[in-house]
Amino acid sequence: MCGVVGYIGKSYCRDYIIQGLSRLEYRGYDSSGIACIEPKDKKLVFLKSEGRLQNLIEKFNDFPINGFAGIGHTRWSTHGIVSQQNAHPQFDCQKTISIVHNGIIENHNDLRLKLESAGHIFNSTTDTEVIAHFLEDLLVLHKALMPALISLIKCLEGAYAFACLLQDFSDQIIVVRKRSPLCIGVGQDEMFIASDLLAFSGRTNKVLFLPDESFAIITKDLIQLFDFNGNALPIDIKEVITDSTLSQMGAYESYMLKEIYEQKSVINKCVTSFKASNIWDNLGVTPEFIKNLDTINLIACGTSWHAAKIAQFFFEKICLIPTRVFLASEFRYMPFFPETKSLYLAISQSGETADTLEALALVKSMGCASAVITNVASSSMVRQADGFLLTHAGPEIAVASTKSFTAQLTALYWLCNKMALEKSIITQKEMIASEEDLRLAAEILENCIENYKIKIITDLAIKYASYKHFIFLGRHISYPFALEAALKLKEISYIFSQCYAAGELKHGPIALIDSQTPVILFSCFDSVIYQKLVSNAQEVKSRNGHLIVFAFEGQTELIKLADTVFVIPQINPLLAPIAMTGLMQFFVYQIAKVLGRPIDRPRNLAKSVTVE
Ligand code: M6R
């Protein structure tokens, strides 16, 4: 993971580097650092700090380093504990070569052993540091930068992107990319380097996305791009639409709360823009291909995987297409039987998740039809897949997914209905009704928060914040929703939350039921499943369990069994997860707030998981 930024040009670099790092903190935030070339004596200087970026910013009061070329980093540790030594930049022995890096150098142990036996002294336990020491050796060997770089890159294994600033080549920054994303923003006599163009959004809209397995030598007004053999590559600069208003929290106390409240408008925006889109062209398929589809394969991680698991019900119920859902990290290592009449659909908020990206690459290499549902138009997955559907959730800054989840569900539900229309399973009238249902679900999502807001803040959140463990139960479509709810609670409150399919309770987990372990049960708006859930609720109550229920209006039996109940208006059963989402997120948010957690940036996490 980690955020990499760099600047070379006519202005001092520090402002951009700090702004860029703060925008990339979603990629990791356990430590940060900067290196730059002092304009006066052309020496490489640096500053690093453990913890949040603010700690680094405060250090500038005593060490106000700056320059016209610099690189910066915000870290999500993979190799080595969180410490100042392990923060990037990392250096060679002379401290004249600095490296900021995202990804993993898989053969770092071998390289380190060789370098150590050649006399190099290491200061950190990171894999990154080997790059600096190795380049130090290669520069001595080759006496020139270009051959040294080529030799270096050829020996590094893994998926990585790094930027390198050298004291002896102070008017250049080197960037290298293998699978992990990296881009260069082209300005007027200045270049911006970043893992994600979000970092320089508002400064330039001209971007070079480094091709896979390439490196570039960058000066303030020139980019030279090469493949890993040193052959020059063409420079394909794209104009992108960037949004510099992205990180405004407005009047909200946190990004997560803001993003919870944005969901109603996000759903409406999605529906409006999907209706106006040329969907099959966008997805890179033909109407005939859709008509003849035999299966759908959904691939994702985390919250996006939960959205996919919910969508399985959409595709199978509405479209009558057998649908399989894969965790991207598992998909890649399972036997692959390419299906020609299948759409392989990756789902990813960021479009950068390493496992999903690799799964997509595998699908493509097998010649299967691939598309991605993502929130980021400029993401690697959009470039990788045959087509894409954009979710229009807007930048999601809080680490815990909220509005991107509902936007994914909206996209998947709408797409499924559109497929059913193409296959003549539903009529145009039913298609319009499905869009209206989505807008109704958005309305309910927000109204439910408002209905329970005061009670949650003044009573329920305080009461439930004192519990150490929770069990989540769901059934049918509410099971993957319960998985998402349990994930939300654990990631932002650090309370242990275990989720089961309600029918599994009696097969073992029921041993955990006691008065100190609240059970949160999500109902379904389906009469058969509902009756089964009532039985599951009774099993909990008859063992002295404490029951919190999310039920629908009219589900009296279940409502009566609950110690705490949230009642939600009736809705199309397949859209129940969307309708419940706002309230569920608001409830767990308030528990985390009572516990004083850093909700937008929970410990150990990163927004975009760009390592495998
Ligand atoms: O960007 P992606 O949707 O591919 O990210 C996948 C997961 O890392 C992500 O959904 C994660 O589980 C959530 N942020 C948790 O709230």
Coordinates of C-alpha atoms in Angstrom, one line a residue, residues 20 40 80 95 104 127 182 193 201 211 249 257 269 308 325 327 351 369 389 478 509 576:
G20 CA -0.3 15.1 -1.8
K40 CA 21.9 26.1 -1.8
G80 CA 9.1 -4.0 9.9
K95 CA 22.6 8.8 2.4
I104 CA 6.7 -5.5 -1.9
D127 CA 12.3 -4.3 2.0
L182 CA 2.2 5.4 -10.4
I193 CA 4.6 12.3 -9.2
S201 CA -5.8 17.1 -8.5
P211 CA 2.7 1.6 -18.3
M249 CA -15.5 17.6 5.3
L257 CA -20.5 10.6 8.8
K269 CA -27.0 10.3 -9.1
A308 CA -21.2 -8.9 -4.8
V325 CA -19.0 -14.8 -6.2
L327 CA -12.9 -13.4 -3.1
G351 CA -10.1 0.1 -8.8
A369 CA -15.0 -11.0 -21.1
L389 CA -19.4 1.0 -15.0
S478 CA -29.5 -10.4 4.8
P509 CA -22.0 -20.8 17.5
A576 CA -33.8 -4.3 1.8

